[in-house]
Structures are given as C-alpha cells and as structure tokens.
XYZ file of C-alpha atoms in Angstrom:
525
model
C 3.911 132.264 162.737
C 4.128 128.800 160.996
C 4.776 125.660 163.132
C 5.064 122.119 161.840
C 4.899 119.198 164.279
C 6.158 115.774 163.435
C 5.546 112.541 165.125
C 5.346 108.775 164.333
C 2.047 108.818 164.116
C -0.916 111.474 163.206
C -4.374 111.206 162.876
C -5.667 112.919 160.414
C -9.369 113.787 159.297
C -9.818 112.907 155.203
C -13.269 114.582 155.117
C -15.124 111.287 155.708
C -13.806 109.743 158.839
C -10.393 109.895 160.937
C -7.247 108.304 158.977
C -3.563 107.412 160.741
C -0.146 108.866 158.796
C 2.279 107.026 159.810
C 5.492 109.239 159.797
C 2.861 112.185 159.659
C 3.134 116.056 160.215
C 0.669 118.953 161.089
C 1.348 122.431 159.813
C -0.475 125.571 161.296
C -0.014 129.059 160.742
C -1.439 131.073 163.253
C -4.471 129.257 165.250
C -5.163 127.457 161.919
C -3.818 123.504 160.336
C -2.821 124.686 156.853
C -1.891 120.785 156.333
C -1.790 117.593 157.424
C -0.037 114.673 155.637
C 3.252 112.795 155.596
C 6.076 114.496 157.217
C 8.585 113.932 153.533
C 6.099 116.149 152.375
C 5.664 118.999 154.373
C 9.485 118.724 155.497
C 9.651 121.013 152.260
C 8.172 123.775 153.803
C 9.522 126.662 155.911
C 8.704 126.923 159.312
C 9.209 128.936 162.402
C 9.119 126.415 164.570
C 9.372 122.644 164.593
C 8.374 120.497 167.190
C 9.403 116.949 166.422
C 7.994 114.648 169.359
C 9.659 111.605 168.494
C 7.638 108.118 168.655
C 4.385 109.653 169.472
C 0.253 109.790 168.272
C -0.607 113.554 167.833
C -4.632 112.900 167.336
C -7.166 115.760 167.887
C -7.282 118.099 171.113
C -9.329 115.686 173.638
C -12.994 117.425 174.498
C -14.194 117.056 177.702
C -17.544 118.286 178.264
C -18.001 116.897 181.812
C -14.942 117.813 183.018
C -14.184 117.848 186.871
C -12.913 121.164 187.969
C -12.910 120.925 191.576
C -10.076 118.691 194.210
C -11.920 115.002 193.692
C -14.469 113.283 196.072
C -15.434 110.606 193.815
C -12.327 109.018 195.803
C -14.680 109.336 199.242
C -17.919 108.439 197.782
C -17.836 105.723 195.296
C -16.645 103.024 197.624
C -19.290 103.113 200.194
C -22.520 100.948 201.126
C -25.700 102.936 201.392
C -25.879 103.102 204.748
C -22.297 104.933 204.748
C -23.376 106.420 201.401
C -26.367 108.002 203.369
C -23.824 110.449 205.266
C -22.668 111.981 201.932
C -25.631 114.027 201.404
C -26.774 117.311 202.843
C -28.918 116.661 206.075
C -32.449 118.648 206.557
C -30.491 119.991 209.786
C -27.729 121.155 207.667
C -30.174 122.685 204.686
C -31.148 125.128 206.846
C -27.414 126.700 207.478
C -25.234 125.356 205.029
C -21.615 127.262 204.828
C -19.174 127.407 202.004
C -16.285 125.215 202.956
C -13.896 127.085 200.578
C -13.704 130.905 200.499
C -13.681 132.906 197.123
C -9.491 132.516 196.775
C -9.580 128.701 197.881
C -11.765 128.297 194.723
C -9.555 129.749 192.547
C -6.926 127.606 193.826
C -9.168 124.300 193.187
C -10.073 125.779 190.019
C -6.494 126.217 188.965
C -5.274 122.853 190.248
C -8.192 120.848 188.110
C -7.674 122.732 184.938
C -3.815 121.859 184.955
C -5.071 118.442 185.291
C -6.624 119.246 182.248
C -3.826 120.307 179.965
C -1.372 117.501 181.756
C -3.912 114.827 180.379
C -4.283 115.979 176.287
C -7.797 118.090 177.187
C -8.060 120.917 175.051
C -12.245 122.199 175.285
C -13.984 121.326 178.339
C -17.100 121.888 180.294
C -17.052 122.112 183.624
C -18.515 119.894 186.577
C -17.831 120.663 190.651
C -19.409 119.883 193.644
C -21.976 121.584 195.539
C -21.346 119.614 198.504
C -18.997 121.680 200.026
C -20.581 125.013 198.400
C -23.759 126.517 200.614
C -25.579 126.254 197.450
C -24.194 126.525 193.825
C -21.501 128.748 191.680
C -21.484 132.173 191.718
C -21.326 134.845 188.819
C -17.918 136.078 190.827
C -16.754 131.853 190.969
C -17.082 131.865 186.420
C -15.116 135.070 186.390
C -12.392 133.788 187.935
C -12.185 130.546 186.361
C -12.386 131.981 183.025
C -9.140 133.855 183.849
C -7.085 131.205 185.294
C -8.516 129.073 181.950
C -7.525 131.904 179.424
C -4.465 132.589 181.565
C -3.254 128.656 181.200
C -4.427 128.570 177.623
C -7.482 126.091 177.227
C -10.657 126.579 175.365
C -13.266 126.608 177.906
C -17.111 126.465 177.442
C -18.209 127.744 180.671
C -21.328 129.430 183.046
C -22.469 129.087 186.527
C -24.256 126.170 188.243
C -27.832 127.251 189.675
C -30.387 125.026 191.052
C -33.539 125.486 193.082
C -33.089 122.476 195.770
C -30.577 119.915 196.516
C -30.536 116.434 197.900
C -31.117 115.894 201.645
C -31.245 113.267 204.090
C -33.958 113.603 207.122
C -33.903 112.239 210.567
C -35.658 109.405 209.095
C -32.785 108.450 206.838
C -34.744 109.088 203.412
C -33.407 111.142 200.432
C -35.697 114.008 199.140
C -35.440 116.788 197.335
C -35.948 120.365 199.536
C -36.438 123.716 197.778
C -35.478 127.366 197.609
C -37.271 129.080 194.770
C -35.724 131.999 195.121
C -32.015 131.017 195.300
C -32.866 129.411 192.032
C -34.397 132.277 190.457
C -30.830 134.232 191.747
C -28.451 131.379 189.543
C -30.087 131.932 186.670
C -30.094 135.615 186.594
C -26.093 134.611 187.382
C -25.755 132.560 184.554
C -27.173 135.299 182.196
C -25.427 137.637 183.236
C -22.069 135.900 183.097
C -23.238 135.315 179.390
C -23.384 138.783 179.152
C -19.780 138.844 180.779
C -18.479 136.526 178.810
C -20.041 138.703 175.333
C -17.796 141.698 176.313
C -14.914 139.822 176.435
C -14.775 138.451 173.413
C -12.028 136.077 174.206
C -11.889 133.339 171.498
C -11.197 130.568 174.447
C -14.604 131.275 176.320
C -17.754 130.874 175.447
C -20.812 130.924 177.871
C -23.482 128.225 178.078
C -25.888 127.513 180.834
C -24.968 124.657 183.097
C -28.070 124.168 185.250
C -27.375 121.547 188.481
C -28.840 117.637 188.300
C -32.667 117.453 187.251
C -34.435 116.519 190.234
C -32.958 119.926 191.911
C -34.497 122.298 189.257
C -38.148 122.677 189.396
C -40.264 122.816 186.277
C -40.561 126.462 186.492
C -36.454 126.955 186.458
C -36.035 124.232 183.375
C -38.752 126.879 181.171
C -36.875 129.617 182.785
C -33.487 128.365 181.274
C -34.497 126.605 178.262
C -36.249 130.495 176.970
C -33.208 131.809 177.595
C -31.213 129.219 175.779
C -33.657 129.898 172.701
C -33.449 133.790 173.002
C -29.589 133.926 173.169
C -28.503 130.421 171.287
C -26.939 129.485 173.883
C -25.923 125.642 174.613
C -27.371 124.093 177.579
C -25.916 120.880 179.721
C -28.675 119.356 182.404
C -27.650 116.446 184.212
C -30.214 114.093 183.828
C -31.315 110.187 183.172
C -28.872 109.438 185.360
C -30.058 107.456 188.421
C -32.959 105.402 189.581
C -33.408 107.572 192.696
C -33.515 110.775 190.204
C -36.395 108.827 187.878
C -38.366 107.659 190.886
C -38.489 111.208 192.508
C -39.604 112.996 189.533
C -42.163 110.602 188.566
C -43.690 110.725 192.269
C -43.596 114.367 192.298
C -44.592 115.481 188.726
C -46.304 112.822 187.165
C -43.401 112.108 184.637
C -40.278 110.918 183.890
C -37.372 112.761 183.550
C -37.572 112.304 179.782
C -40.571 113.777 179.627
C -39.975 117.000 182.013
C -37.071 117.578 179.704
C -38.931 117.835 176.477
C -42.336 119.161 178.361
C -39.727 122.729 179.516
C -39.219 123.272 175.925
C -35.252 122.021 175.973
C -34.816 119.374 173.784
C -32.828 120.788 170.961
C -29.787 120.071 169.597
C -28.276 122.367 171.705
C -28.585 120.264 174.577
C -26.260 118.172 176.336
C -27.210 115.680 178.807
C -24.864 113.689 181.080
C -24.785 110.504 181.515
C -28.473 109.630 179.902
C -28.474 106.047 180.803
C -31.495 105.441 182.532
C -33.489 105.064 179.605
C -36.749 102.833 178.816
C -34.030 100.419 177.557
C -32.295 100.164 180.999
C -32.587 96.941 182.338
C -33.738 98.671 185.856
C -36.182 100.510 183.533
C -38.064 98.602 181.281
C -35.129 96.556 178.984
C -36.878 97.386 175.839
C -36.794 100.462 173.335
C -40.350 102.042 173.438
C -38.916 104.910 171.973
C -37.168 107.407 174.678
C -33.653 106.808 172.653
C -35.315 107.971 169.501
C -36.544 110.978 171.243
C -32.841 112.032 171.897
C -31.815 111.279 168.734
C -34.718 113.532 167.100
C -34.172 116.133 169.009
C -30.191 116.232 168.370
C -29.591 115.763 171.972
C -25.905 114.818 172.457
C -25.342 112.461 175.451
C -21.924 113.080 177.311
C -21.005 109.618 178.104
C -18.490 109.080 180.965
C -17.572 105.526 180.860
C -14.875 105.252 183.547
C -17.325 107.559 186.011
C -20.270 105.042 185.621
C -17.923 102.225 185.855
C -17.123 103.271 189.607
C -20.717 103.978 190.323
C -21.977 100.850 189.094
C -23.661 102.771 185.836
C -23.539 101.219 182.309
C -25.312 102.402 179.267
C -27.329 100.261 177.570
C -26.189 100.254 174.847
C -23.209 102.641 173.650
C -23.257 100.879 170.227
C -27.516 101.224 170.589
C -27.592 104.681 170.943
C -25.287 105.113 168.019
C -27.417 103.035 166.017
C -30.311 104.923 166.175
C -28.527 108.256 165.859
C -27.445 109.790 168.946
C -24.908 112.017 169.258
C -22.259 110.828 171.595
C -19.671 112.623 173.007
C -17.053 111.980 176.189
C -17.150 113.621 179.671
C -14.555 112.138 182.313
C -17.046 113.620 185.435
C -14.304 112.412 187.863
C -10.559 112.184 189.239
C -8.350 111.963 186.712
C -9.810 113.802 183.873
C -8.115 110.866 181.427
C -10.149 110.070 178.597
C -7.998 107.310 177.539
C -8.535 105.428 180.662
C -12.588 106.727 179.766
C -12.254 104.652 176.455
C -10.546 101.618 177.543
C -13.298 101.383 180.496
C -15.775 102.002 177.849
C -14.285 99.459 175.174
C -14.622 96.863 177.221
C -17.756 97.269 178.854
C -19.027 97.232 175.494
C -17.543 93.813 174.733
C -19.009 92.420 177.865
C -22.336 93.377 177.670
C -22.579 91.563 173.519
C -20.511 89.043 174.453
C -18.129 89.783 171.688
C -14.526 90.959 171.048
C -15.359 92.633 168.187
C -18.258 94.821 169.574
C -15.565 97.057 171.584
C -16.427 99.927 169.452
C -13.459 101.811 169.805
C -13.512 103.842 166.262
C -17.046 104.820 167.759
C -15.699 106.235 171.010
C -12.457 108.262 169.108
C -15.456 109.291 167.009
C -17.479 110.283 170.104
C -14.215 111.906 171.379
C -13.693 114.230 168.619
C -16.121 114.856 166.463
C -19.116 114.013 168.573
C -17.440 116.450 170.860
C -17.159 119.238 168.619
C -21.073 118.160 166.989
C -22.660 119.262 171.018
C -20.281 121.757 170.819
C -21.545 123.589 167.622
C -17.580 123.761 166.360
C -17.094 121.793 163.488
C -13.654 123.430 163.303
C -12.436 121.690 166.525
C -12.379 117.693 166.810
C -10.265 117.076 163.739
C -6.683 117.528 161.779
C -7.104 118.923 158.826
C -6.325 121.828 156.748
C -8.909 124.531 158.057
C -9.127 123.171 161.132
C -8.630 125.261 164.531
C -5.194 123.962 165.999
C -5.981 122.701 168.790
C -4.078 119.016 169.780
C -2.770 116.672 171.384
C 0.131 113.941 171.526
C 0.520 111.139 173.577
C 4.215 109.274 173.994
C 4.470 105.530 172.702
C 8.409 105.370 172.914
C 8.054 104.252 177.377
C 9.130 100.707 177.208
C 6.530 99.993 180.048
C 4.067 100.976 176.566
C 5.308 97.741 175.120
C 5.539 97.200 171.023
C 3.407 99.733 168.882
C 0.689 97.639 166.917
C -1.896 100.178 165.856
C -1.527 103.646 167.554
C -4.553 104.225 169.282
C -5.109 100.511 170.028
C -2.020 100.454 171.822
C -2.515 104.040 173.628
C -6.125 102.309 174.985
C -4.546 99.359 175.999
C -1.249 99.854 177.104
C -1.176 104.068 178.112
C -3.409 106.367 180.061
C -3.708 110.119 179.108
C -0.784 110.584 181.380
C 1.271 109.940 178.235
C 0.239 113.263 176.738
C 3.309 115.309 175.860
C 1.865 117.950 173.914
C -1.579 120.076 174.834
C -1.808 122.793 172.095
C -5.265 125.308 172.002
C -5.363 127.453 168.951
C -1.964 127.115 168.302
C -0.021 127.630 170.986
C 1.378 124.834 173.555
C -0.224 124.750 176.667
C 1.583 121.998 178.445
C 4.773 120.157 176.868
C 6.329 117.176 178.846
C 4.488 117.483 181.609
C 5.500 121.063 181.777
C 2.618 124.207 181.862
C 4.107 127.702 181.390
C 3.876 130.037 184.645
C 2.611 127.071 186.673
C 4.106 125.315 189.638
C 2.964 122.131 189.615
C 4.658 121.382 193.075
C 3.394 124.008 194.832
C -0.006 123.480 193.209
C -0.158 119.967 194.127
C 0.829 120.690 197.821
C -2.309 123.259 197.796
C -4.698 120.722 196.724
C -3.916 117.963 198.687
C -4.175 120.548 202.020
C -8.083 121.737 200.087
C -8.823 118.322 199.827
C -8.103 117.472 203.463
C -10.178 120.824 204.506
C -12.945 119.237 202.130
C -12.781 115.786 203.432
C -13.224 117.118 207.401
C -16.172 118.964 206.569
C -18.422 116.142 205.670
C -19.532 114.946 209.326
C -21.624 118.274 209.992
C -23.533 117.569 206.554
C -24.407 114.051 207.793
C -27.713 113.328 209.535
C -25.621 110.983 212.019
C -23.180 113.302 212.493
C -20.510 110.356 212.071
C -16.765 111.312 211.926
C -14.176 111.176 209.286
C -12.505 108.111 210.009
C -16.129 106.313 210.315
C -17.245 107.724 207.176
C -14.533 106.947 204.933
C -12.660 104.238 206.942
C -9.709 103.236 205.459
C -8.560 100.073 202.920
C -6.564 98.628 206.189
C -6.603 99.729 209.764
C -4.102 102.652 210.333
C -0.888 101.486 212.093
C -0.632 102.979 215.706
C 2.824 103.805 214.982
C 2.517 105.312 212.344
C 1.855 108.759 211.615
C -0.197 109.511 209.266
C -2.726 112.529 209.213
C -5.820 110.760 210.050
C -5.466 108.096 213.049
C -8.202 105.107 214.003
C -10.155 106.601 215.929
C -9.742 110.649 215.649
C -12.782 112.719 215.209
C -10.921 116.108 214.892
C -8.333 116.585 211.736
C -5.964 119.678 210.857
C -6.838 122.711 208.421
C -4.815 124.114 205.750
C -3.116 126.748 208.624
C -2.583 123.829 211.022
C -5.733 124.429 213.476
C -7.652 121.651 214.504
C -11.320 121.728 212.799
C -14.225 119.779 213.560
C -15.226 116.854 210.799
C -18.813 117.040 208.393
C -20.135 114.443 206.081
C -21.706 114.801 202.636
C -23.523 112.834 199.613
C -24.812 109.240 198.353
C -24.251 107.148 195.718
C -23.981 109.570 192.773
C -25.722 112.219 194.936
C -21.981 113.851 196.295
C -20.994 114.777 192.709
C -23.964 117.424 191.834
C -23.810 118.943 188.428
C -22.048 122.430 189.649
C-alpha cells in the first residue's frame, strides 16, 4: 500500500545532512520512503492514501533512548533540599523488606499510560527508563514481556530488556547514602535479561529488539558489569549503563574501587560502540571535576560510546554538560533521551539550546542543527539503524509531524526554529512507525486516553503514599513533598495540611512511605 503525506514543511535527508522542502511530500510503500521531495512533484503519483496535514513540519520519527515508561516522580523529587531529598531513597530498615508497590497488572497499566505519552509527543524508537523506587528490586523477565506487547500492540518501535542491578541506594540511621548489596539478586537480572533476549529472538517482531539495560553504575558491582558486557560481545547486543552522572556516583566508586567511573567502565570490557551511556556529564572537564580535558571525552569518543543527553532532565536536577558543542567537537556521538515527565523532546532541545548559549556567552553557539542532528541521526548511530533517523528514499517510515497553523504558535520563520521556540512536542499530529499511524490528532487507535489518564493519576497517588515507609525518618506525605502554597482548609482536595494517611486506588485508606535523593529516586530501571 502506497501513502503520500503532504505538509508545509518536510525535512528531508540529501545524503549529507538534513534539508527543509518547503511545500514538501513523503511517499512510502509499505514500511519503506520511496521519495521525498516537493509535493508538485510527487502529486503525480498514485496513491492509496493521502494524508495532507495542512501547515505542519513532518521531520524524522523522534528517538528517545531514555525514555520514561513509568507514572512520573521527577515531579516529587526534583524540587527538594537535601535534607527532604534524603527521604527519597531506600532506608537500610527498608532494604531488608522492600515490597513492590504495584502488582504485575498495575505495571502494565503504567507501562501503557507512558508509552501513549510516547506516540502523543512525535516518539517513534525508544528505550526505556522506570523507577526502582517503588519496585522491591528491579524489572522482571515477566515486566519486558508485557511491555513489549502493549508497545507492539500500540505500534512503536521499541528497543527493550530488563533492568538488573546488584545493590541500590540507601540511607542509614546516620543519614548517609551508600550503596548495599545482593549478589545474588544481581546474578538473577541478568540471567532475566538474557533470557528475554532469547524471548525477544523467537518473536521476531520487527518493532522489538532486545538490549541489556543494566541499573545506574554504582549499583552493579564489577563482577555484574564483566558479566553483562561478555554477554553483550557474545550476542551483539547493545548495552545502556547509566553512568557519569553525579558527584555522589563518582565519589562512591572511587572510595570503593580505586577508580572512577570512567575507568570501571572501560576496565569490565564495555566500551564499544555499542554502548550507550546516560547522561555522561561528570567528566574530567566538569567544573566539579577537574574543568579541564585530560582526556576522558576522547576516551568516549574512541570507543564510539554514544552519550544520551537529556537536556530538560539535567536542567531540573541542576546537571549541565560541559560542553554539548565540546563533546561534538571531539567526536562523540550524541543522541537525546527525555529521562523524565513529559517525554517532549522539543521542550529537551529548547532547554538544551539555550543552555548552550549561556554557558559561551553567545547567541550563536545554541547549536540547534547539532541537537536535530543528535535527535535523528545520532539516535539511529547508538542505535545501529541507519535506516531510521532520516527521510529519504530507502528509509524505514517511521515519522513525525508537528502543527504550526495554532495561532498561539505565532508567524512561521524557519520550521524547526519556530517549533523550538514557540511549540512543545504536544504539537505532534502525526506518529507513524514503519508505516502505519500510530497516533493522529491526538488520537491512538484502541486506546482510551480518558480512562487511561484517570488510571494513572489514581497509580501515581498509590506511588506517591508509599514513600514514607522507604524513608529513614519515616516522615509523611504532606512533609515530604509539601505543597507550592498551604492547602486551603476548605477546600477539598485529596491530600490536606496535615494528613499522614491518603486513599488507594479502591478507596481504602493506606499508610504513606518515602523514597530517593537528588537524582537517586529515578534509578536506571
């Protein structure tokens, strides 16, 4: 079946770099672009279907390869001192009987409700990121299976495994963070994670692939990084480690092994090109670091490490990298993760943009045909999938269109300038994976978005209570996350100044837990 989709606007790929059509068409046959150019031109030929979408962009389908699949809790924790911060993480008390907050079928649910996030804001390939907060340790083999049916079911091309770690983050008595350990448990993910690779060979579903998403560093012990990065060798199979992320993650590592987290990286054998690392900022070139390049950047870009940058994520945790323009100088791959509530990429870029301009002190050092770059093809470079990340004829169909025609959008000057500037992702009208539409005007096939959206918000409230029996202090909701103003006492809202007890999903009252720090609450799951 041949389908040709018109717009005001298309970015094409030329073979050397990204180019905008203005009056522009795309025409695929099958899952394949057959063409891409002006829309007089392929007007001429026939087609089965025609979507015309107006004053629009259709660019690329956005790749996401830190993408949040879980109800957010960057909301909760990325507003709070460190003494409140403190209460986010799991207490030694709590390590020793942690529960899972959701059961197997509330997962789904949170599962389903992120990845329609997805396809409402232009993502087309992601890689997934959730908590282990409110897990009692990591994902499950049974957790991927699932989520790779909802995924295929809604129509997106996901890139997929189980979390598995060997210790998480706790807080003791005495109010310090270390890192506490259960060898085995690790051993158990991994053995997971191959075997939904096996899982995920059988299928044979074009849409999934498996990769091994090992947790955050400092929770994987040296033994569990060789572990994965032989199995990554013996199967070819892409690896993401969050890593290079954090002060507190650098400090531990070098106290407990000697090294940096650099260096434990290349010393387990996984620096290859078929690594991805979120957020790699803290670098020898950090200013908390050193400030000055002795080398680690070249490392990365040696090794064809790609480097999932997510701009709006580090924004609300105080992160920058230093430099997004340096790393791209010296040869890094860069690619885009959103890592947070929304999943918008747009928003990502504009964050990013400026950032950039602040830290050179220039307007013209925004870098913004670097982070479309990083955005598509940088994307599709981590990804192996050189057919994905561009429009043009060959190309896997996957894309995306955002609206310009909203009057709150203002004048059109340049396309994407004006989408950065003026839009958010939430001006996506068109998600299409391998040719088919996956969400059109806000609209996703078989999905209620209503009744979806009245699920999550009662998950999220579920999640929210359970973080007092996590903290050390034991602290309640309202104390934990207090709110911007003091709740009215008229009003009558669902949490009241005050209350230490909140509702569940079914209405029963449920007693309130606490859960991470500073970038410690969103583990790489």
């Amino acid at each position: 079946m041949k389908t040709l989709v018109t717009a005001s606007w298309v970015i094409a790929h030329d073979g050397r770099s990204h180019v905008e059509i203005p009056d522009g068409a795309v025409l695929i046959d099958g899952d394949t672009i057959v063409d891409v150019g002006e829309r007089a031109e392929l007007d001429r030929h026939q087609a089965d279907e025609r979507i015309d979408l107006g004053d629009a962009v259709v660019t690329p389908g956005l790749i996401d390869l830190d993408a949040l699949t879980d109800i957010d809790h960057l909301i909760l924790d990325s507003w709070a001192s460190p003494e409140l911060a403190a209460g986010f993480t799991w207490s030694t008390e709590y390590f020793a009987a942690p529960r899972a907050v959701f059961d197997a079928a509330q997962r789904r649910t949170v599962r389903e409700y992120a990845l329609a996030q997805l396809a409402l804001h232009g993502i087309t390939s992601y890689m997934p990121i959730a908590s282990e907060v409110h897990s009692d340790w990591a994902e499950t083999y049974e957790d991927l299976v699932a989520m790779a049916e909802v995924s295929t079911r809604l129509g997106l091309r996901a890139f997929l495994g189980p979390s598995f770690r060997s210790g998480v983050n706790v807080i003791g008595a005495d109010g310090k963070r270390t890192v506490r350990f259960d060898e085995e448990a690790g051993r158990r993910g991994l053995a997971d994670a191959l075997r939904f690779l096996d899982h995920t060979a059988q299928l044979a579903d074009p849409l999934v692939t498996g990769v091994l998403l090992p947790c955050r560093i400092e929770t994987l012990t040296p033994d569990l990084l060789r572990d994965a990065a032989r199995a990554a060798d013996q199967r070819g199979a892409l690896v993401r480690l969050h890593a290079l992320q954090g002060m507190s993650e650098r400090d531990y590592i070098q106290h407990t092994y000697g090294r940096t987290p650099l260096q434990l990286i290349a010393d387990s054998g996984l620096l290859s090109d078929r690594l991805i690392v979120p957020h790699g900022v803290v670098l020898d070139v950090h200013p908390e670091v050193l400030g000055s390049d002795t080398g680690d950047v070249a490392v990365l870009a040696d090794a064809g490490v790609s480097i999932a940058h997510c701009p709006l994520t580090n924004a609300r945790y105080a992160h920058n990298l230093h430099t997004f323009a340096g790393y791209r100088a010296q040869g890094v791959n860069l690619c885009l993760g959103t890592d947070s509530f929304p999943p918008d990429l747009i928003r990502g870029i504009d964050v990013g943009t400026q950032v950039a301009k602040l830290q050179a002190g220039d307007l013209g050092q925004g870098h913004l045909t670097g982070y479309f770059d990083a955005l598509w093809t940088g994307g599709a470079t981590a990804l192996h999938r050189q057919d994905l990340g561009r429009l043009a004829a060959g190309a896997t169909a996957d894309l995306a269109a955002f609206a310009l025609d909203d009057f709150r959008m203002g004048v059109t000057e340049d396309p994407l300038r004006t989408l950065v500037l003026n839009g958010t992702a939430r001006d996506a009208v068109l998600t299409m994976v391998a040719g088919k539409v996956v969400m059109r005007n806000g609209s996703i096939p078989g999905v209620d978005l209503t009744a979806l959206r009245r699920a999550g918000q009662q998950l999220f409230d579920v999640m929210r209570a359970a973080y007092p029996e996590r903290d050390c202090r034991r602290r309640p909701v309202n104390e934990l996350f207090p709110p911007v103003f003091p709740l009215s006492s008229q009003g009558g809202g669902r949490w009241c100044v005050g209350c230490s007890v909140s509702r569940g999903v079914d209405g029963s009252s449920r007693g309130i837990d606490g859960g991470a720090e500073r970038g410690i609450a969103r583990q790489s799951v």
